[in-house]
């Protein structure tokens, strides 16, 4: 596996020539986006896409998002309706993925046999330039082994993969830290299949939209799988006086022989448990969450996490936490 280190604020086109070449020739390249690192391959090359499923150990019925660097290329792979066109105009490039009717050129492996394709244009200089240089649409799931927390640093990708992938473009930490919002534009009201940084409230400024419930998960193949899950148990506490409850729970677990760790916003040093600071607001929390889960997983067997209110990006945070572990209201 080749590692190409790149400064997102000051790189030259030449720095991305080799990774782009690897993509064009059917290889697999992990690269940063504004959400999380993606594991990229030429979306139109069936064999290359199959290699992604193998490397990730991803179930073949879970379709991939196709990444583009220009509006023109959206039309080559999908048929956006008027609603999709408006959302593209408002939110692309950005952390929003649109499910649209697909065109013939997109092979069935990429969409797991669905007639719809999910498309996204990342708001990240390295990702956009890499896709442009590769000259092909790039299918890219999050660059983690299936079931593990998504990678927000190149180190996370390297942790999960070795020779199964050809190259990692290391462009530093990802800014948002949670995967994109996935919206089905082929139904009305629109459906949020996965919440993310483009919130329900933001989309509601233009269209009616609802978030699909757990009972309807069949609509979004990815939602039925266990996710974001470290080896440690993840216990999420929400409600008032959560801090006190977290510490008490940690004490109790420790006296029963467990190794608990804490992830919370600005917890401070009022305890002696391994801890990860999730920052001072929900944006910092989102950016740090997956790194917190991965870091604490190395030293703990139970991770106690401070839950948040399900507003704005808080909805996406709680969605990921509900998949990583169990939520308790205290
Ligand atoms: O932020 C992101 O979206 C990252 C970065 C790398 O762009 N990618 C990502 O991909 O999170 P992945 O494969 O981990 O998640 C894709 C989600 C899954 O829940 C999948 O089921 C859903 O999108 N999806 C993909 N194609 C779909 C389709 N045609 N119809 C419905 N859902 C689809
Ligand atoms: Mg994923």
Coordinates of C-alpha atoms in Angstrom, one line a residue, residues 32-280:
X32 CA -10.1 12.3 2.3
X33 CA -13.4 14.1 1.8
X34 CA -15.0 16.7 4.1
X35 CA -17.1 14.0 5.8
X36 CA -14.9 10.9 6.2
X37 CA -12.2 9.0 4.2
X38 CA -13.6 7.1 1.2
X39 CA -12.3 3.9 -0.4
X40 CA -12.4 4.8 -4.0
X41 CA -12.5 2.8 -7.3
X42 CA -13.7 3.6 -10.8
X43 CA -17.5 3.3 -10.4
X44 CA -17.9 2.1 -14.0
X45 CA -15.4 -0.7 -13.7
X46 CA -17.1 -3.8 -12.4
X47 CA -14.0 -5.5 -11.3
X48 CA -12.6 -2.5 -9.5
X49 CA -15.9 -2.1 -7.6
X50 CA -15.9 -5.8 -6.7
X51 CA -12.5 -5.3 -5.2
X52 CA -13.9 -2.6 -2.9
X53 CA -16.6 -5.0 -1.6
X54 CA -13.9 -7.7 -1.0
X55 CA -11.5 -5.3 0.8
X56 CA -14.2 -3.9 3.1
X57 CA -15.9 -7.2 3.5
X58 CA -19.0 -5.4 2.6
X59 CA -22.3 -7.4 2.0
X60 CA -22.9 -7.2 -1.8
X61 CA -26.5 -6.0 -1.2
X62 CA -25.3 -2.7 0.2
X63 CA -24.8 -0.2 -2.7
X64 CA -22.0 2.4 -3.0
X65 CA -22.1 6.2 -3.4
X66 CA -20.7 7.5 -6.7
X67 CA -18.5 10.6 -6.3
X68 CA -18.2 13.2 -9.0
X69 CA -16.3 16.4 -9.5
X70 CA -18.6 18.3 -11.9
X71 CA -22.3 18.7 -12.5
X72 CA -21.9 17.4 -16.0
X73 CA -20.8 14.0 -14.8
X74 CA -23.9 13.7 -12.6
X75 CA -25.9 13.6 -15.8
X76 CA -23.7 10.9 -17.3
X77 CA -24.6 8.5 -14.6
X78 CA -28.0 9.6 -13.3
X79 CA -31.2 11.2 -14.3
X80 CA -31.9 14.0 -11.8
X81 CA -35.5 15.2 -11.5
X82 CA -36.5 18.8 -10.9
X83 CA -36.2 18.3 -7.1
X84 CA -32.8 16.7 -7.4
X85 CA -31.7 19.6 -9.6
X86 CA -32.6 22.1 -7.0
X87 CA -30.8 20.2 -4.3
X88 CA -27.7 19.9 -6.5
X89 CA -27.8 23.7 -7.0
X90 CA -28.2 24.4 -3.3
X91 CA -26.0 21.9 -1.7
X92 CA -23.3 20.5 -4.1
X93 CA -20.5 20.3 -3.5
X94 CA -21.2 19.3 0.1
X95 CA -22.1 16.5 2.6
X96 CA -25.3 15.5 0.8
X97 CA -25.8 12.3 -1.3
X98 CA -28.8 12.1 -3.7
X99 CA -30.5 8.9 -4.7
X100 CA -31.7 9.3 -8.3
X101 CA -32.7 7.1 -11.2
X102 CA -29.5 5.6 -12.7
X103 CA -28.2 5.4 -16.2
X104 CA -27.1 2.2 -18.0
X105 CA -23.4 2.9 -17.7
X106 CA -23.4 2.3 -14.0
X107 CA -22.9 -1.4 -13.4
X108 CA -25.2 -3.4 -11.1
X109 CA -22.4 -4.2 -8.6
X110 CA -22.1 -0.5 -7.8
X111 CA -25.8 -0.1 -7.0
X112 CA -26.2 -3.6 -5.6
X113 CA -28.7 -4.3 -8.4
X114 CA -30.9 -1.2 -7.6
X115 CA -32.3 1.0 -10.4
X116 CA -31.2 4.0 -8.4
X117 CA -27.8 5.4 -7.9
X118 CA -26.5 7.5 -5.0
X119 CA -24.4 10.5 -6.1
X120 CA -22.3 13.0 -4.2
X121 CA -19.9 15.8 -5.0
X122 CA -17.5 16.2 -2.0
X123 CA -16.6 19.7 -0.8
X124 CA -12.9 18.9 -0.5
X125 CA -10.1 20.2 -2.7
X126 CA -8.1 16.9 -2.7
X127 CA -11.1 14.7 -3.4
X128 CA -12.4 17.0 -6.2
X129 CA -9.0 17.2 -7.9
X130 CA -8.4 13.4 -7.6
X131 CA -11.7 12.6 -9.2
X132 CA -11.2 15.2 -11.9
X133 CA -7.7 13.8 -12.7
X134 CA -8.9 10.2 -12.7
X135 CA -11.5 11.2 -15.3
X136 CA -14.0 8.7 -14.1
X137 CA -16.8 8.8 -11.4
X138 CA -15.5 7.2 -8.2
X139 CA -17.5 4.9 -6.1
X140 CA -16.4 5.2 -2.5
X141 CA -17.8 3.8 0.7
X142 CA -16.3 4.9 3.9
X143 CA -12.7 3.5 4.1
X144 CA -13.3 1.3 7.1
X145 CA -13.7 -2.5 7.5
X146 CA -17.5 -3.1 7.5
X147 CA -18.9 -2.6 11.0
X148 CA -16.0 -0.4 12.2
X149 CA -16.3 3.3 12.9
X150 CA -15.7 5.4 9.8
X151 CA -12.2 6.8 9.3
X152 CA -11.6 10.5 10.0
X153 CA -7.8 10.3 9.7
X154 CA -5.5 8.4 7.3
X155 CA -4.2 6.4 10.3
X156 CA -7.7 4.9 10.7
X157 CA -7.6 3.7 7.1
X158 CA -4.1 2.2 7.6
X159 CA -5.3 0.5 10.8
X160 CA -8.1 -1.3 8.9
X161 CA -6.4 -2.2 5.7
X162 CA -3.0 -3.3 4.4
X163 CA -2.3 -4.8 1.0
X164 CA -6.0 -5.1 0.1
X165 CA -5.8 -1.5 -1.1
X166 CA -3.3 0.1 -3.4
X167 CA -2.9 3.6 -2.1
X168 CA -3.9 6.0 0.7
X169 CA -3.9 9.8 0.1
X170 CA -3.2 11.3 3.5
X171 CA -4.8 14.8 3.6
X172 CA -5.1 15.1 7.4
X173 CA -8.2 15.1 9.5
X174 CA -11.6 15.3 7.9
X175 CA -13.6 18.4 8.8
X176 CA -17.2 17.1 9.4
X177 CA -16.4 13.7 10.8
X178 CA -19.8 12.0 10.0
X179 CA -20.9 10.5 6.7
X180 CA -23.0 12.5 4.3
X181 CA -26.8 12.9 4.5
X182 CA -28.4 10.4 2.1
X183 CA -31.7 11.6 0.6
X184 CA -34.0 9.7 -1.7
X185 CA -35.2 12.2 -4.4
X186 CA -37.4 9.7 -6.2
X187 CA -40.3 9.8 -3.6
X188 CA -42.3 12.7 -2.2
X189 CA -42.1 13.8 0.6
X190 CA -38.3 13.2 0.2
X191 CA -36.8 10.7 2.5
X192 CA -33.7 11.0 4.6
X193 CA -32.2 7.5 4.5
X194 CA -29.2 8.6 6.6
X195 CA -29.0 11.8 8.6
X196 CA -25.8 14.0 8.3
X197 CA -24.4 17.5 8.3
X198 CA -27.0 18.7 5.7
X199 CA -29.9 18.6 8.2
X200 CA -33.6 17.9 7.8
X201 CA -34.2 21.6 8.7
X202 CA -31.9 22.7 5.9
X203 CA -33.7 20.6 3.3
X204 CA -37.1 21.6 4.6
X205 CA -36.4 25.1 3.4
X206 CA -37.1 23.8 -0.1
X207 CA -39.1 20.6 0.1
X208 CA -41.1 18.4 2.4
X209 CA -38.9 15.7 3.8
X210 CA -39.2 13.0 6.5
X211 CA -36.6 10.8 8.2
X212 CA -37.3 7.1 7.7
X213 CA -37.9 5.1 10.8
X214 CA -36.2 1.9 11.8
X215 CA -39.1 -0.2 10.7
X216 CA -38.6 1.0 7.2
X217 CA -34.9 0.4 6.9
X218 CA -35.3 -1.9 3.9
X219 CA -35.4 1.3 1.9
X220 CA -31.8 2.0 2.7
X221 CA -29.8 -1.2 2.4
X222 CA -26.9 0.2 4.6
X223 CA -29.1 0.9 7.5
X224 CA -29.8 -2.6 8.6
X225 CA -26.2 -3.5 9.3
X226 CA -24.4 -3.0 12.6
X227 CA -22.1 -0.1 12.2
X228 CA -19.5 2.2 13.8
X229 CA -18.9 -0.5 16.3
X230 CA -15.7 -0.8 18.2
X231 CA -15.0 -4.1 20.0
X232 CA -15.8 -2.5 23.4
X233 CA -19.4 -2.1 24.5
X234 CA -20.8 1.3 23.8
X235 CA -23.2 2.7 26.4
X236 CA -24.7 6.1 25.5
X237 CA -26.3 8.2 28.3
X238 CA -28.8 11.0 27.6
X239 CA -30.9 13.2 29.9
X240 CA -30.2 15.7 32.7
X241 CA -27.2 15.3 35.0
X242 CA -25.6 12.8 32.6
X243 CA -22.1 13.6 33.8
X244 CA -22.8 12.4 37.3
X245 CA -24.5 9.3 36.0
X246 CA -21.6 8.6 33.6
X247 CA -19.0 8.8 36.4
X248 CA -21.2 6.6 38.7
X249 CA -21.6 4.0 36.0
X250 CA -17.9 4.0 35.3
X251 CA -17.1 3.5 39.0
X252 CA -19.5 0.6 39.2
X253 CA -18.1 -1.1 36.1
X254 CA -14.6 -0.7 37.4
X255 CA -15.4 -2.3 40.7
X256 CA -16.9 -5.2 38.8
X257 CA -13.6 -5.7 37.1
X258 CA -14.3 -3.9 33.8
X259 CA -12.2 -1.2 32.1
X260 CA -14.5 1.7 31.3
X261 CA -13.6 4.9 29.4
X262 CA -15.5 8.1 29.0
X263 CA -16.3 10.3 25.9
X264 CA -17.9 13.6 26.7
X265 CA -17.9 17.3 25.9
X266 CA -15.4 19.2 28.1
X267 CA -15.5 16.7 30.9
X268 CA -12.5 18.0 32.7
X269 CA -10.1 16.1 35.0
X270 CA -12.5 15.3 37.8
X271 CA -11.9 11.5 37.5
X272 CA -9.1 9.1 36.6
X273 CA -10.7 7.1 33.8
X274 CA -9.3 7.1 30.3
X275 CA -11.3 9.9 28.6
X276 CA -11.7 11.6 25.2
X277 CA -12.9 15.2 25.0
X278 CA -15.6 15.6 22.4
X279 CA -15.2 19.4 22.3
X280 CA -17.4 22.4 23.1

